[in-house]
Every structure is written in C-alpha cells, then in structure tokens.
XYZ file of C-alpha atoms in Angstrom:
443
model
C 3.184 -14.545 16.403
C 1.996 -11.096 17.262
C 2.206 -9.611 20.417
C 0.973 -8.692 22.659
C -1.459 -10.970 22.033
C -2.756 -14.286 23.451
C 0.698 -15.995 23.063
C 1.971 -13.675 26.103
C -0.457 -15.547 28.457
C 2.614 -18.608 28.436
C 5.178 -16.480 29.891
C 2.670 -15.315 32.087
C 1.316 -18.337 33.527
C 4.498 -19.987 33.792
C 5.762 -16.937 35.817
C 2.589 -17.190 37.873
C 3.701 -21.021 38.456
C 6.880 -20.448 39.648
C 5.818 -17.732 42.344
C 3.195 -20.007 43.806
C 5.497 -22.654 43.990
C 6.731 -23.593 47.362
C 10.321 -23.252 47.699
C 10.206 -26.249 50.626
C 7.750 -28.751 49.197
C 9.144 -31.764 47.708
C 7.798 -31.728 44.575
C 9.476 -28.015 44.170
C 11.063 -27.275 41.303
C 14.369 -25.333 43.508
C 16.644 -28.273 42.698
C 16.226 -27.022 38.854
C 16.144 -23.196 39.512
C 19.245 -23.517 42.232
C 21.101 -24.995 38.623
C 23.721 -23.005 37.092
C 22.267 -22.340 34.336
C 19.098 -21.425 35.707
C 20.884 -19.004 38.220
C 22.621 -17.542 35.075
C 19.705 -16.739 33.689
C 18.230 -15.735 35.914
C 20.848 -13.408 36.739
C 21.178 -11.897 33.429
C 17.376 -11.908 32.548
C 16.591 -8.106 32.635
C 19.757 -7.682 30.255
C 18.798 -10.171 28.135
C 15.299 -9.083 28.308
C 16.481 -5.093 26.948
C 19.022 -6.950 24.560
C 16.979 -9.061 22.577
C 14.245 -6.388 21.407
C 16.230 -4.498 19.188
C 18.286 -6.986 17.885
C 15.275 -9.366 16.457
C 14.011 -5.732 15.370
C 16.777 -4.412 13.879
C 19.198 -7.126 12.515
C 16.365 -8.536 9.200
C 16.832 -4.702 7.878
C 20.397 -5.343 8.406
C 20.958 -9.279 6.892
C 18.898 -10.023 3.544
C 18.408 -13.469 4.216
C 16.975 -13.322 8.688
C 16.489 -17.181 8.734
C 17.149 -20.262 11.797
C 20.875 -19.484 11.167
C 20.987 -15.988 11.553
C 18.451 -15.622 14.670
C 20.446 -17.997 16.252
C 23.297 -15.813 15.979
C 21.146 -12.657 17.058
C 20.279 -15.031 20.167
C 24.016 -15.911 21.011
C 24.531 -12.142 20.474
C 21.774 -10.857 23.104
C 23.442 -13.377 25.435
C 26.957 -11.922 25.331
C 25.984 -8.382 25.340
C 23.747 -8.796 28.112
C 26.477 -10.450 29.875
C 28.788 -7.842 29.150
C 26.115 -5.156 30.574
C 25.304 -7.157 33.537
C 29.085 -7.479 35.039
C 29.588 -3.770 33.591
C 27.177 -1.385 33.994
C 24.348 -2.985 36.097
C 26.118 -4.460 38.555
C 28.799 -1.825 38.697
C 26.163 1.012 38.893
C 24.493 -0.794 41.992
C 27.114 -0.942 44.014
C 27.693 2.908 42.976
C 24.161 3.428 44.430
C 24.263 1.208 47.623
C 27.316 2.966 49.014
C 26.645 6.776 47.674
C 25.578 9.403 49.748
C 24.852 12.284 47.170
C 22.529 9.637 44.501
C 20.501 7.247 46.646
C 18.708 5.394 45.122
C 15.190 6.987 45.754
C 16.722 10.306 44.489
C 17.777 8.475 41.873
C 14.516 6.986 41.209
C 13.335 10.499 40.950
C 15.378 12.108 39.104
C 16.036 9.522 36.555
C 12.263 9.519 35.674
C 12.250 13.133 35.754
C 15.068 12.746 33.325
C 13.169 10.085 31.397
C 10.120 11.741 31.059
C 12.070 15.294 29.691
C 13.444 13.194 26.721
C 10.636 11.096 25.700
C 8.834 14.099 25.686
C 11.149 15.983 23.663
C 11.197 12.783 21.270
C 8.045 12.629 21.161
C 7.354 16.209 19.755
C 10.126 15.838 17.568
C 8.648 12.995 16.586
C 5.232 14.052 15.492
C 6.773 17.433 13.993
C 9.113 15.154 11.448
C 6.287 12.622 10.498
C 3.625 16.032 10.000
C 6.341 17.663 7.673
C 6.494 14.724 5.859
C 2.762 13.968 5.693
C 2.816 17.565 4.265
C 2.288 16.575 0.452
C 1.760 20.193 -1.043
C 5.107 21.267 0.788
C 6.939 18.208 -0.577
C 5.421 18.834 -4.420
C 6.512 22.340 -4.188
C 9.832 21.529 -2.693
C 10.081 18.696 -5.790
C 9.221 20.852 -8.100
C 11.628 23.671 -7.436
C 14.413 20.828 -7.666
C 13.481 19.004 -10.746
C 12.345 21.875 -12.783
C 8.842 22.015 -14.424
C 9.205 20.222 -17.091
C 10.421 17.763 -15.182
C 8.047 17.187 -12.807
C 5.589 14.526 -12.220
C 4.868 12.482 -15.503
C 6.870 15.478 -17.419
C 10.203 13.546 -16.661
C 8.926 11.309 -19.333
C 8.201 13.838 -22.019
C 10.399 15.563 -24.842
C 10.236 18.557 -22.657
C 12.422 17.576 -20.141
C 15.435 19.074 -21.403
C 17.441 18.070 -18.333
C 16.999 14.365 -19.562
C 15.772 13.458 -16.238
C 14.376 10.319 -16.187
C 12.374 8.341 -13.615
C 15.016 6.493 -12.107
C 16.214 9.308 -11.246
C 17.899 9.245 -7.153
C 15.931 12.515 -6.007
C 16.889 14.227 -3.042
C 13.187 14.626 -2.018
C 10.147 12.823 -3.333
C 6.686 13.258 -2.601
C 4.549 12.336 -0.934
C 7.394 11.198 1.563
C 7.301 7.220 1.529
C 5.305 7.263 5.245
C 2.138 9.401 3.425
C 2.544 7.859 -0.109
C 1.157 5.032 2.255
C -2.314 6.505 3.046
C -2.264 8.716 -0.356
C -5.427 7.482 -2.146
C -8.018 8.104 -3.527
C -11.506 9.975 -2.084
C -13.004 6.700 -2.844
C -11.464 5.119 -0.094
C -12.599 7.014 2.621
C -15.844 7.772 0.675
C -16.513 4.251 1.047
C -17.964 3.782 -2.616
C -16.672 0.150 -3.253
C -18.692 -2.882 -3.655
C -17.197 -5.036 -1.317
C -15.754 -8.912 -1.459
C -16.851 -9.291 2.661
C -20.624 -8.778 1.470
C -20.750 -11.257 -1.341
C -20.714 -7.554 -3.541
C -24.285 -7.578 -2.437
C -24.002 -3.628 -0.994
C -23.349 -1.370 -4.240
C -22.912 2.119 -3.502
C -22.640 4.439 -5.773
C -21.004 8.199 -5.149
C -21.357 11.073 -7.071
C -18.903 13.856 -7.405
C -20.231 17.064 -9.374
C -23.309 17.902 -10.328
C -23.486 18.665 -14.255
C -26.301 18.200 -16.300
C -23.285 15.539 -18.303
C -23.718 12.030 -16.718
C -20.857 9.619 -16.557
C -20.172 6.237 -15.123
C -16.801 5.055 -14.020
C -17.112 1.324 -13.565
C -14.497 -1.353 -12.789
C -12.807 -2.625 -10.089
C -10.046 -0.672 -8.055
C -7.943 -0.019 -11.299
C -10.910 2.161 -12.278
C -11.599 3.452 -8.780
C -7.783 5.405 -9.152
C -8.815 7.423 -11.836
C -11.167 9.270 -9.602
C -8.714 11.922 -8.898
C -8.067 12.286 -12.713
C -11.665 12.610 -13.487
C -12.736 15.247 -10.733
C -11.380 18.033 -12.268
C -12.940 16.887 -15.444
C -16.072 16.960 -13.934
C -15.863 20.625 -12.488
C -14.657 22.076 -16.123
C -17.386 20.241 -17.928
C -20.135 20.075 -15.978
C -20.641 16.247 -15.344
C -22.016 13.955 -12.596
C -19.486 11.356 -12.551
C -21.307 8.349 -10.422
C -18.597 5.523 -9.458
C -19.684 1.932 -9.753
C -16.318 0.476 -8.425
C -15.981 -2.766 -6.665
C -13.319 -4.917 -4.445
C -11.689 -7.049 -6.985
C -14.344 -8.089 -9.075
C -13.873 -6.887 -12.281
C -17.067 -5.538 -13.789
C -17.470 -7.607 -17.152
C -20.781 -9.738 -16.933
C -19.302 -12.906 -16.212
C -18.497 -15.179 -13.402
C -15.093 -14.914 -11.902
C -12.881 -17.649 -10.161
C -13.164 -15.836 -6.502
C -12.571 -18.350 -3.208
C -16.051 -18.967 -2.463
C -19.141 -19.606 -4.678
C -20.949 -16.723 -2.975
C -18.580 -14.229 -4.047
C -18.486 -15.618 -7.240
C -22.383 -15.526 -7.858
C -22.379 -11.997 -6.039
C -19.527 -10.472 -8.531
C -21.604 -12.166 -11.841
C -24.720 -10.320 -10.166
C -23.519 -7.216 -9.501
C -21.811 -6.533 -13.388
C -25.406 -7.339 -14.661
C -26.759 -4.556 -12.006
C -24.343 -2.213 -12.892
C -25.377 -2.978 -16.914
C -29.115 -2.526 -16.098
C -27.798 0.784 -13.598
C -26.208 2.184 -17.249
C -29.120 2.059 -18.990
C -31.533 3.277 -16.349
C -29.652 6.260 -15.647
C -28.940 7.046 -19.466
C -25.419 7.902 -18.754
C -23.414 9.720 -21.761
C -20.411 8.108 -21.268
C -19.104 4.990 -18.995
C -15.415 5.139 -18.431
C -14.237 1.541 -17.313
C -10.949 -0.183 -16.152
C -10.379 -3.446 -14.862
C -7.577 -5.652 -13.499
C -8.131 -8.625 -14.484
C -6.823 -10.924 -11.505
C -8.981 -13.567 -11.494
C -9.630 -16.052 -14.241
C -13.181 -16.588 -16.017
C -14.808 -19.438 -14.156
C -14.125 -22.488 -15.298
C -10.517 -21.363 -16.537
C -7.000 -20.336 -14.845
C -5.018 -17.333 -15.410
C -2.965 -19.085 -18.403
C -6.248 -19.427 -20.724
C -8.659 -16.730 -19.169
C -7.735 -13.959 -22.282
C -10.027 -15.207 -24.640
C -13.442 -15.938 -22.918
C -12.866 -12.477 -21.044
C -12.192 -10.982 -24.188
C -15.707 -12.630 -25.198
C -17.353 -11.309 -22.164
C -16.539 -7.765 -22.565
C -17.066 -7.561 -26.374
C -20.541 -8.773 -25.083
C -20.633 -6.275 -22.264
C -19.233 -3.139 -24.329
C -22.127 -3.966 -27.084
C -24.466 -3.581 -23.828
C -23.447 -0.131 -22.752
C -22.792 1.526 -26.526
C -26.755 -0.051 -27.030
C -27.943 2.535 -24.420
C -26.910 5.053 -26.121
C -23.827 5.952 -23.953
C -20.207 6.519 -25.400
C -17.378 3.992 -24.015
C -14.082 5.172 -22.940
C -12.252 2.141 -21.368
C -8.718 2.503 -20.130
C -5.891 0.365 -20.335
C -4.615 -1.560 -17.119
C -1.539 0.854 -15.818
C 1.601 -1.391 -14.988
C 1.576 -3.656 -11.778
C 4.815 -3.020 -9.362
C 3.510 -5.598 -7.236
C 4.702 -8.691 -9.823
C 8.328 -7.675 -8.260
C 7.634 -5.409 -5.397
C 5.647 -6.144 -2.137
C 5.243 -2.313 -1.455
C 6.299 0.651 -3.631
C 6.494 3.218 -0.495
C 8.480 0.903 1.652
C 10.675 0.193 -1.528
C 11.251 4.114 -1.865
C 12.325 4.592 1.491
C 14.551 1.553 1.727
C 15.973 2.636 -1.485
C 16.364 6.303 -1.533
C 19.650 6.185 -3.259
C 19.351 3.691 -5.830
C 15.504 3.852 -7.016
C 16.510 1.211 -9.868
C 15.301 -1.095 -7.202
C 12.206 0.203 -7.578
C 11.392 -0.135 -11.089
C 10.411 -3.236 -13.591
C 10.744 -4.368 -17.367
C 7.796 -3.186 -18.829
C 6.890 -6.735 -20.518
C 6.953 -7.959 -16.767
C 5.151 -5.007 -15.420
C 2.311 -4.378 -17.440
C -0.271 -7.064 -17.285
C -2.849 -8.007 -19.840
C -5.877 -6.455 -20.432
C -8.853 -8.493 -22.512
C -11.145 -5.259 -22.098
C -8.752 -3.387 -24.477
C -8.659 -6.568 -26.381
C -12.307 -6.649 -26.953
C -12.118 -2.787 -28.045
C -9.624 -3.601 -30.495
C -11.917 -6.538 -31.654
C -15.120 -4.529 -31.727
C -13.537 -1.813 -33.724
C -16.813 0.363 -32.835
C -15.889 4.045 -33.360
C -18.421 4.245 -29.607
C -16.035 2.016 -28.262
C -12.716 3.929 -27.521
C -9.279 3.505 -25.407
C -6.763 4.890 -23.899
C -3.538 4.511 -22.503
C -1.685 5.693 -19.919
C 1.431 3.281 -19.731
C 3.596 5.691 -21.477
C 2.931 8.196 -18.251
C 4.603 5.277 -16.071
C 7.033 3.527 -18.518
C 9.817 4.673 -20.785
C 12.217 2.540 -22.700
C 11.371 -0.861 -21.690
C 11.527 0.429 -18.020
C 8.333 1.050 -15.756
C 8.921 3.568 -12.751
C 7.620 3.523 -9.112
C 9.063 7.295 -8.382
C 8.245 9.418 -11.823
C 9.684 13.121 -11.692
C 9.941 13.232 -7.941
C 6.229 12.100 -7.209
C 5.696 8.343 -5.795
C 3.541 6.857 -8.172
C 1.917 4.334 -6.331
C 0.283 3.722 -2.649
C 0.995 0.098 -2.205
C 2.060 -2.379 -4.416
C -0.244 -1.850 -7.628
C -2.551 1.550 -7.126
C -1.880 4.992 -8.412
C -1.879 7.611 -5.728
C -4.042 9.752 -5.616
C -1.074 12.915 -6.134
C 0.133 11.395 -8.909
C -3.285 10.727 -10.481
C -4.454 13.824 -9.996
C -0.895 15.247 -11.771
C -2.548 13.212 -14.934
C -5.635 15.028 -15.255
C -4.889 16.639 -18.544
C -3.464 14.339 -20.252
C -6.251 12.323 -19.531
C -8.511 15.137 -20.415
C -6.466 15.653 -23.515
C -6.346 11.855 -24.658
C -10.122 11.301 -23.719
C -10.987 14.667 -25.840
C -9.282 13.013 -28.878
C -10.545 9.520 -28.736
C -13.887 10.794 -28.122
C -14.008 14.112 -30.576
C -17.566 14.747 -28.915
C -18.859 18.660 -28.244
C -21.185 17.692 -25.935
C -19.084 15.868 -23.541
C -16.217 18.285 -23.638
C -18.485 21.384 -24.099
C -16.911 24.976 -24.496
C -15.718 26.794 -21.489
C-alpha cells in the first residue's frame, strides 16, 4: 500500500499501545516483550528499520521475477545485516562515545549534523544540476545531432540518406530528451488543457486555437490526433491557418457510440462527435485533419468484431465533413509500444545499452485503423490519408528511440520533440495528398 498514508496509523497505534501500557499491571503484555525474541527485536529494530528500506527498494530492479519467495529472502537478508551492524558498528561506536573524551556525544551530535547537513546539501545541488541538464532538450538534440550526423538524426535514421546505415536500434551514447524529460515531453495541448474529458461525461469541449490565418482547419480525434499538434504548428505559421483542436480523452470522434465503463460516458462521447460534426460545418473549416485510436469497440460489439461497423461509422462521418465543403486529411494510427511496453522512457533508461528491448514487430505494433479503412472504401478524391508508420518502423521492426530522439512520452504518444522533428514530412505528404493552392498558398 502506499505510504505514508493511512496504513501507517497501525504501527502507530500499536506503538501508542505499548507505551501506555503498564509495565506492573497484570494484564501487561511484559511477559511477551521480556521474550527472546521480542528482546531481539527489539534490540536490533533501528538496524532493521535502516536495512529494510533499500533492500525492498532496490532488490525488484535487481531480480526480474520480486515475488513471496524472493521478499522473503530480502527479509532474512535485512535481518542478518542488521545484526551484523548492530554487534559491529552500533554497538561498537557507543561504547567509543560513552568512554571518549575528545567526541562526546553532544559534540558529536553537533558535528555529525553539521556534517550531515554539508552533504545533503551538496547532493542536493548536484542533484538538481544533473536532472536540469538533462531536462535540457535543445542541449541534448544538439549534442545528438553532432553524434549521429544529420542525416541521421531524428526520423532521418530511417531514410536512404543515412549513409552511416544507422538504424533505430541503434545503442546511442546520448538520446534526447533524456528518459526523466521524455516523461513530461508533450504536447501544448496538455497543459493548454484543450481535451474533452472522460471525468465530465465529454460534456466540457474546449476548443484552442493556435495561429491566426485567414485558412481554417480542424484537427479532431482523440489523443492520437491531439500529438500532431506540434507537427501542425509550424504549418500553421507558414500558411497562414487557424488550426482549432477538437481533441478528446479517449473517445474517438466518429459519430457513434463507444463501449466506455459507464453509460454516461458512452452517451457523452456519441454526443460530443455529433457536436464536433455540427462545429465543422458552422465554422466552414477548409480542411479537418483527424486521427483516432480506436480502443474501444462500437457499442454493442468487442474489440474482435468492432472493424466493420466503425468502418461504417466513419464512411458515414467522412461523407459529413467533405458535405460542408471542407477537404479531409485523416491520418493513420502511428504504432502502439504500449502492446509490449508499459513505458517507453522508463524502457530507455533501463535499457540504454541494448535498445532492442525497446522496440516491436511491426504486425504487433501497429494497430488497426477503420478510419483509414473507410477512406480506402470511400475512394473520394476529398477524402485523403496519410501515413506516418514508415517515420517509426523499418523492416518489420517499430522503434521507441529513432536517430537519437525518444519517440514517445509514455507508452503509446509521440512526444512532442519528435513530432515536431516530423513537421515537413508531414507538410510534404499532406501537400501531395491534398495538391490544393489555397491550403498550401505561396510563400
């Protein structure tokens, strides 16, 4: 259980109990604490209280499998080292201070905290000066950079280009954004606070707005469309757009009911795909740009037989947006780490030296996608996609770490540096599929 937290009060009490017992009552519980084993542990409590931290803390990093077995052993191994410490350094090192003259032990109280204090201050700066290097992303890109070569950097690793032959499995000496800021490496969206969320039944929608052309765009999906953001900004400034997000928690945006936990959020995802639809054509948007992960089934199916009613659903929806007059640009689902991987960052830095850890088989890594389906089916030259899998995948192998840059901030999301590193070959892909002057205008 977590602690601190209410679980401590048990010690706590039961401490309290034993110091308002009384030691001379008859119902006292001294014939139990005057034991043996008691008065061992009792003896050995503050060692076995120091030991036991960093073993439980250290030893499942250590052992793959930390299970009954094994914390039983970490238990029998606080017990002898704090044995072992007891006899020879705490009890030793009283006696020492009883019978000095030079170290008493209020000098020593003194200066050992003075002592104390000099190095935990010292750590701590150290500290906080190693984690701000690392959190130092644009130091870390150039330092990346400078090691892998341009054109082998970032997605480039993957291209003809990269005459080294690096490839993405590559064990780089640096990557970046180090594994502790990959972590908190996403998009403006995030802290912008622009997603429709599952905790209000998807009844708040905001909508933000980055640029302010005289273009209008939509991005709409759920959080696999929400990590293009940093893709599409610069797109925005070079064109002219107003890209407006209509991103939500989940809930992929496809105008029809979706298996969620409770009927509320079901009913509130449903409701908000047909607000976002009537948002499209009230705001005569020139292009919608959508993505969706599609992790929950259609209602009334499972994940095994959702495909072809979502399929159905988006055909419908597609038709919906192309009749207001707006051009569609949906993008394929990028691959999904997490079907092997609980966390990409912590899988970087637990694996800096053999990244093949932290990669997948593409036909396990990349999921389905019924929105691209329904494009294919629609074959509406309005209707147009593209893919980015070829920017995370080579050879049957999909990549966590691509060039030197962490592709991911958790288990399934593109960071927002690595995102951002895709912004013209999104520009260039979207330019081709679309073949419109008025969306990519002239500089």
């Amino acid at each position: 259980m977590p602690f601190p937290g209410y679980i401590a009060a048990i010690p706590v009490f039961g401490t309290s109990l034993v110091l308002l017992c009384h030691s001379t009552h008859k119902y006292s519980p001294s014939i139990l604490l005057n034991s043996k084993a008691f008065q061992f542990f009792g003896d050995n409590s503050y060692a076995i209280y120091l030991w036991h931290w960093p073993l439980l803390v250290l030893m499942p990093f250590m052992v793959d499998d930390f299970k009954w077995p094994q914390k039983i052993i970490a238990l029998a191994l606080t017990l002898v080292l704090a044995v072992l410490t007891q006899k020879l350094v705490e009890v030793r090192f009283r006696k020492f201070i009883d019978t000095s003259v030079v170290l008493s032990a209020p000098r020593f109280l003194v200066s050992g905290s003075l002592v104390l204090a000099l190095l935990s201050g010292a750590f701590y700066m150290n500290t906080t000066r190693v984690i701000d290097n690392a959190r130092d992303v644009d130091t870390a890109l150039a330092e990346v950079e400078e090691l892998v070569g341009e054109e082998c950097f970032g997605a480039s690793a993957l291209s003809p280009d990269c005459t080294q032959q690096e490839t993405a499995a590559t064990n780089y000496d640096v990557v970046a954004p180090a594994p502790i800021a990959a972590k908190t490496d996403k998009p403006v969206v995030y802290g912008d606070d622009c997603f429709a969320s599952q905790e209000t039944n998807f009844k708040e929608r905001p909508v933000c707005s980055y640029g302010d052309g005289k273009i209008k765009v939509a991005l709409v999906g759920n959080s696999h469309a929400a990590q293009w953001v940093p893709a599409l900004e610069p797109l925005a400034e070079e064109y002219g757009w107003t890209l407006d997000t209509y991103v939500a928690n989940r809930c992929a945006i496809m105008g029809e009911a979706q298996e969620f936990d409770s009927r509320e959020k079901t009913e509130g995802c449903a409701e908000l795909g047909d607000w976002v639809t009537g948002q499209i054509e009230k705001e005569e948007y020139d292009l919608v740009i959508s993505s969706n992960r599609q992790s929950l089934p259609v209602s009334g199916y499972d994940m095994d037989n959702t495909d072809a009613p979502a399929q159905k659903a988006y055909e419908k929806v597609l038709q919906q947006w192309t009749g207001t007059g707006a051009e569609v640009a949906v993008t394929r689902d990028t691959s999904w780490p997490g079907e092997s991987l609980e966390n990409v960052p912590d899988c970087v830095a637990a694996n800096r030296n053999d990244l093949d850890e932290c990669t997948g088989a593409e036909e396990d890594w990349i999921p389905m996608d019924p929105q691209v389906d329904a494009v294919k089916s629609l074959d509406d030259p309005d209707v147009v996609q593209i893919d980015m899998n070829d920017q995370l995948c080579e050879d049957g192998r999909c990549y966590s770490v691509v060039g030197g840059i962490v592709a991911y901030w958790d288990h399934s999301h593109l960071s927002e540096t690595y995102a951002e590193s895709l912004s013209q070959t999104v520009e260039s892909r979207l330019k081709k599929a679309l073949d419109s002057k008025e969306l990519f205008p002239a500089a």
